[in-house]
Tab-separated table of C-alpha atoms in Angstrom:
chain	number	residue	atom	x	y	z
A	1	MET	CA	16.446	-32.013	-14.495
A	2	ASP	CA	12.603	-33.471	-13.794
A	3	VAL	CA	12.590	-32.605	-10.013
A	4	ILE	CA	13.526	-28.892	-11.456
A	5	ILE	CA	10.570	-29.410	-14.098
A	6	ALA	CA	8.284	-30.745	-11.317
A	7	SER	CA	9.336	-28.272	-8.354
A	8	GLY	CA	8.338	-25.368	-11.114
A	9	THR	CA	5.376	-26.960	-12.569
A	10	ASP	CA	3.825	-26.917	-8.780
A	11	LEU	CA	5.300	-23.521	-8.423
A	12	PHE	CA	2.932	-21.878	-11.736
A	13	ASP	CA	0.104	-24.147	-10.339
A	14	ARG	CA	0.130	-22.819	-6.984
A	15	LEU	CA	0.491	-19.467	-7.949
A	16	THR	CA	-1.888	-19.468	-10.932
A	17	GLY	CA	-4.328	-21.766	-9.411
A	18	THR	CA	-6.997	-20.578	-6.204
A	19	GLN	CA	-7.403	-21.378	-2.895
A	20	PRO	CA	-10.470	-21.762	-0.576
A	21	ALA	CA	-11.520	-18.037	0.867
A	22	PRO	CA	-11.005	-18.310	4.295
A	23	PRO	CA	-14.099	-19.007	6.819
A	24	TRP	CA	-16.720	-16.113	7.973
A	25	TRP	CA	-15.426	-15.063	11.000
A	26	LEU	CA	-12.121	-14.707	10.692
A	27	VAL	CA	-12.441	-12.846	7.572
A	28	ILE	CA	-14.685	-10.327	10.066
A	29	LEU	CA	-11.834	-10.862	13.074
A	30	VAL	CA	-8.405	-9.422	10.639
A	31	GLY	CA	-10.276	-6.948	9.281
A	32	LEU	CA	-11.557	-5.465	12.918
A	33	LEU	CA	-7.966	-6.322	13.630
A	34	ALA	CA	-7.064	-3.638	10.392
A	35	LEU	CA	-9.333	-1.182	11.444
A	36	GLY	CA	-7.420	-1.091	15.281
A	37	THR	CA	-4.066	-0.974	14.056
A	38	VAL	CA	-5.390	1.948	11.655
A	39	LEU	CA	-7.194	3.294	14.867
A	40	HIS	CA	-5.275	2.421	17.620
A	41	GLY	CA	-1.930	5.642	17.615
A	42	ARG	CA	1.292	4.104	19.191
A	43	THR	CA	1.053	0.280	16.331
A	44	TRP	CA	-0.341	2.650	13.886
A	45	ARG	CA	3.209	4.752	13.917
A	46	ILE	CA	4.846	1.031	13.350
A	47	ALA	CA	2.532	0.024	10.806
A	48	ARG	CA	2.024	2.965	8.514
A	49	ASN	CA	6.271	2.149	7.721
A	50	VAL	CA	3.636	-0.296	4.976
A	51	VAL	CA	1.590	2.346	3.688
A	52	THR	CA	4.900	4.427	3.656
A	53	ILE	CA	6.130	2.181	1.201
A	54	ALA	CA	3.182	1.251	-0.915
A	55	HIS	CA	3.131	5.252	-1.236
A	56	GLU	CA	6.447	5.907	-2.114
A	57	GLY	CA	6.951	3.400	-4.580
A	58	GLY	CA	3.573	4.310	-6.003
A	59	HIS	CA	6.125	7.412	-6.967
A	60	ALA	CA	8.874	5.688	-8.116
A	61	LEU	CA	6.816	3.189	-10.525
A	62	ILE	CA	4.938	6.235	-11.986
A	63	ALA	CA	7.627	7.811	-12.649
A	64	LEU	CA	9.691	4.752	-14.484
A	65	VAL	CA	6.030	4.073	-16.589
A	66	THR	CA	5.899	8.254	-17.420
A	67	GLY	CA	9.846	7.936	-18.918
A	68	ARG	CA	11.372	9.849	-15.471
A	69	LYS	CA	14.878	8.484	-15.003
A	70	LEU	CA	14.167	7.177	-11.138
A	71	ASP	CA	17.308	8.545	-9.132
A	72	GLY	CA	16.032	5.921	-5.626
A	73	ILE	CA	14.033	6.060	-2.700
A	74	LYS	CA	14.748	7.054	1.175
A	75	LEU	CA	12.591	5.592	3.982
A	76	HIS	CA	12.930	7.002	6.907
A	77	SER	CA	12.125	5.873	11.268
A	78	ASP	CA	10.046	9.288	10.888
A	79	THR	CA	7.963	7.123	8.734
A	80	SER	CA	8.095	10.305	6.327
A	81	GLY	CA	9.504	8.334	2.966
A	82	VAL	CA	11.178	10.711	-0.224
A	83	THR	CA	10.761	9.411	-4.336
A	84	VAL	CA	13.970	11.183	-6.337
A	85	SER	CA	13.924	11.125	-9.947
A	86	ARG	CA	14.864	13.241	-12.536
A	87	GLY	CA	13.004	14.611	-15.935
A	88	LYS	CA	10.952	17.673	-17.039
A	89	PRO	CA	9.768	19.437	-13.890
A	90	HIS	CA	6.784	20.106	-15.500
A	91	GLY	CA	4.248	18.231	-17.020
A	92	PRO	CA	2.048	15.865	-17.434
A	93	GLY	CA	4.979	12.562	-16.538
A	94	MET	CA	5.917	14.877	-13.229
A	95	VAL	CA	2.193	15.528	-12.122
A	96	PHE	CA	0.975	12.018	-12.361
A	97	THR	CA	4.643	10.837	-10.855
A	98	ALA	CA	3.329	13.218	-7.432
A	99	MET	CA	-0.344	12.372	-7.882
A	100	ALA	CA	0.029	8.354	-7.291
A	101	GLY	CA	1.740	8.275	-3.274
A	102	TYR	CA	-1.227	9.161	-2.115
A	103	LEU	CA	-3.576	6.886	-4.189
A	104	THR	CA	-1.174	4.002	-4.509
A	105	PRO	CA	-1.653	2.636	-1.067
A	106	PRO	CA	-5.818	2.106	-1.537
A	107	LEU	CA	-5.782	1.396	-5.311
A	108	LEU	CA	-3.525	-1.278	-4.160
A	109	GLY	CA	-5.668	-2.393	-1.730
A	110	LEU	CA	-8.561	-2.891	-3.881
A	111	LEU	CA	-6.195	-4.943	-6.018
A	112	PHE	CA	-5.951	-6.799	-2.933
A	113	ALA	CA	-9.275	-7.485	-2.639
A	114	ALA	CA	-10.025	-8.419	-5.873
A	115	LEU	CA	-7.378	-11.086	-6.365
A	116	LEU	CA	-8.975	-12.812	-3.456
A	117	ALA	CA	-12.041	-12.120	-4.346
A	118	ALA	CA	-11.026	-14.532	-6.740
A	119	GLY	CA	-9.010	-16.682	-4.758
A	120	ARG	CA	-5.831	-16.055	-5.986
A	121	ILE	CA	-4.405	-15.871	-1.888
A	122	THR	CA	-1.347	-17.666	-3.255
A	123	LEU	CA	-0.835	-15.258	-6.197
A	124	MET	CA	-1.887	-11.911	-4.259
A	125	LEU	CA	1.375	-12.712	-1.430
A	126	TRP	CA	4.048	-13.604	-4.583
A	127	PHE	CA	2.615	-10.457	-6.472
A	128	SER	CA	3.379	-8.221	-3.356
A	129	LEU	CA	6.988	-10.365	-2.548
A	130	ALA	CA	7.436	-9.039	-5.864
A	131	LEU	CA	7.116	-5.123	-5.715
A	132	LEU	CA	8.709	-5.660	-2.369
A	133	GLY	CA	11.494	-7.165	-4.346
A	134	ALA	CA	12.136	-4.746	-7.243
A	135	MET	CA	11.427	-1.821	-4.833
A	136	LEU	CA	14.717	-3.057	-2.808
A	137	VAL	CA	16.600	-2.201	-5.800
A	138	MET	CA	15.845	1.585	-5.388
A	139	ILE	CA	16.418	1.913	-2.255
A	140	ARG	CA	18.996	4.063	-0.693
A	141	ASN	CA	19.209	4.086	2.653
A	142	VAL	CA	19.954	1.393	5.519
A	143	TYR	CA	16.567	1.593	7.211
A	144	GLY	CA	14.185	1.992	4.135
A	145	ALA	CA	16.316	-1.173	3.122
A	146	VAL	CA	16.266	-2.917	6.495
A	147	SER	CA	11.816	-1.872	6.566
A	148	VAL	CA	11.412	-3.194	2.605
A	149	LEU	CA	13.402	-6.379	4.476
A	150	VAL	CA	11.695	-7.093	6.889
A	151	THR	CA	8.075	-6.674	4.799
A	152	GLY	CA	9.637	-9.345	2.667
A	153	ALA	CA	10.207	-11.385	4.587
A	154	VAL	CA	7.270	-11.317	7.166
A	155	VAL	CA	5.613	-12.330	3.361
A	156	PHE	CA	7.579	-14.491	2.377
A	157	GLY	CA	7.355	-16.568	5.641
A	158	VAL	CA	3.920	-16.912	5.645
A	159	SER	CA	3.550	-18.267	1.806
A	160	TRP	CA	5.548	-19.948	1.862
A	161	LEU	CA	5.771	-21.752	4.799
A	162	ALA	CA	2.308	-21.022	6.327
A	163	GLY	CA	-1.068	-23.254	6.263
A	164	PRO	CA	-3.869	-22.237	3.753
A	165	THR	CA	-5.084	-20.634	6.647
A	166	LEU	CA	-2.754	-18.545	8.467
A	167	GLN	CA	-1.391	-17.870	4.761
A	168	ALA	CA	-5.653	-16.490	4.104
A	169	ALA	CA	-5.986	-14.921	7.428
A	170	PHE	CA	-2.736	-12.602	6.542
A	171	ALA	CA	-3.322	-12.218	2.616
A	172	TYR	CA	-7.678	-10.761	3.995
A	173	LEU	CA	-5.363	-8.681	6.571
A	174	ALA	CA	-2.869	-7.103	4.606
A	175	ALA	CA	-6.016	-6.198	2.333
A	176	TRP	CA	-8.094	-4.929	4.492
A	177	PHE	CA	-5.009	-3.235	5.855
A	178	LEU	CA	-5.002	-1.101	3.348
A	179	LEU	CA	-7.766	-0.586	2.763
A	180	PHE	CA	-8.749	1.196	6.000
A	181	ALA	CA	-4.834	2.806	6.502
A	182	ALA	CA	-4.777	4.479	2.724
A	183	THR	CA	-7.473	7.822	4.063
A	184	ARG	CA	-5.394	8.816	7.866
A	185	PRO	CA	-2.031	10.158	6.372
A	186	VAL	CA	-4.519	12.376	4.569
A	187	ILE	CA	-6.332	13.219	7.328
A	188	GLU	CA	-2.556	13.500	8.334
A	189	LEU	CA	-1.843	15.394	5.499
A	190	GLN	CA	-4.380	17.818	5.813
A	191	ARG	CA	-4.084	18.981	9.677
A	192	THR	CA	-0.015	19.684	8.968
A	193	ARG	CA	-1.465	21.623	5.923
A	194	ALA	CA	-3.526	23.547	7.560
A	195	GLN	CA	-1.191	23.964	10.889
A	196	GLN	CA	1.551	25.077	7.743
A	197	MET	CA	-1.329	27.614	6.357
A	198	ARG	CA	-1.772	28.764	10.351
A	199	ALA	CA	1.892	29.702	10.892
A	200	ARG	CA	1.892	31.481	7.455
A	201	SER	CA	4.472	28.959	6.190
A	202	MET	CA	6.111	30.474	3.007
A	203	TYR	CA	7.051	26.572	1.938
A	204	LEU	CA	3.901	24.157	1.431
A	205	SER	CA	5.772	20.821	0.346
A	206	SER	CA	3.161	18.406	0.462
A	207	ASP	CA	2.585	16.523	-2.528
A	208	ALA	CA	-1.469	18.303	-2.950
A	209	ASP	CA	0.954	21.536	-2.644
A	210	GLN	CA	3.403	20.186	-5.372
A	211	LEU	CA	0.345	19.126	-7.476
A	212	ALA	CA	-0.644	23.020	-6.673
A	213	HIS	CA	2.686	24.546	-8.287
A	214	LEU	CA	2.257	21.869	-10.878
A	215	THR	CA	-1.228	22.088	-12.053
A	216	GLY	CA	-2.890	25.347	-10.505
A	217	VAL	CA	-5.673	23.384	-8.783
A	218	PRO	CA	-5.919	24.004	-5.025
A	219	GLY	CA	-3.932	21.917	-2.646
A	220	LEU	CA	-7.175	21.422	-0.610
A	221	THR	CA	-9.073	20.048	-4.146
A	222	TRP	CA	-5.826	17.380	-4.676
A	223	VAL	CA	-6.728	16.198	-0.433
A	224	ALA	CA	-10.218	15.908	-1.386
A	225	LEU	CA	-9.388	13.603	-4.445
A	226	PHE	CA	-6.887	11.541	-2.157
A	227	ILE	CA	-10.105	11.148	0.260
A	228	ALA	CA	-12.225	10.025	-2.469
A	229	VAL	CA	-10.757	7.703	-3.947
A	230	ALA	CA	-9.462	6.496	-0.629
A	231	LEU	CA	-12.557	6.026	1.268
A	232	GLY	CA	-14.644	4.382	-2.620
A	233	SER	CA	-11.624	2.079	-2.814
A	234	LEU	CA	-12.739	1.046	1.362
A	235	ALA	CA	-16.518	0.352	0.109
A	236	LEU	CA	-15.474	-1.694	-3.228
A	237	GLY	CA	-12.437	-3.908	-1.549
A	238	GLY	CA	-14.769	-3.933	1.395
A	239	LEU	CA	-17.223	-5.435	-0.433
A	240	LEU	CA	-15.274	-7.882	-1.930
A	241	LEU	CA	-13.729	-8.878	1.178
A	242	ALA	CA	-16.927	-8.920	2.765
A	243	PRO	CA	-18.454	-12.762	3.808
A	244	ASP	CA	-20.935	-14.742	1.311
A	245	THR	CA	-24.277	-13.561	3.277
A	246	ALA	CA	-24.665	-17.885	2.329
A	247	SER	CA	-22.126	-18.653	5.188
A	248	LEU	CA	-23.512	-16.745	7.695
A	249	PRO	CA	-24.968	-18.545	10.362
A	250	GLY	CA	-28.454	-18.306	10.359
A	251	LEU	CA	-29.658	-16.065	12.996
């Protein structure tokens, strides 16, 4: 019993304690790696699954918070996803649920940046695990379950087995990636919308167009909101993650 209590205390101390920030060069290096991952087409097609997990997780969380009944989440190999919830087909709950998808990745990246700026590296990693575990319960297809399990296994392996420097590098990489990655799906969204409008498609099904139908506010306005939140989060998150100038080598 004493061993169990001691282990629980150690884990609590790890979660609530602070860890030293990584070297300045490592913060910059993983930031450049995250940016390269977003800009490189082939790498992006794989890494975009992480953004989809955050996107659909945002829909699901807000659906539950606003009192809607969550039926399940599906993630697909083309990096698309769908979250099905039941409730009123209109009203604030539906609006906030539709808004949440594109807003979640940048805001989650900003939250991660705030935790890392406070030295809470372990807490940030285990918070990520908790989110993935909660989402796994609602996954309703094999590809989605595998995606979430693989992502969770990587996070768990790093947080439990890796040394402090590797943990810090991974945590900063995740935060940088979400901040950089949040803008590209919105750009892709507007590109698809423009193509559909040129083709005079009768049914525009994106989140922005669903919000336009629900609120009467044009879809382009919602796209602009998504971009503004993504860029604002990147700016503020970048300030939080940037190395302290005192740690930089003198010129």
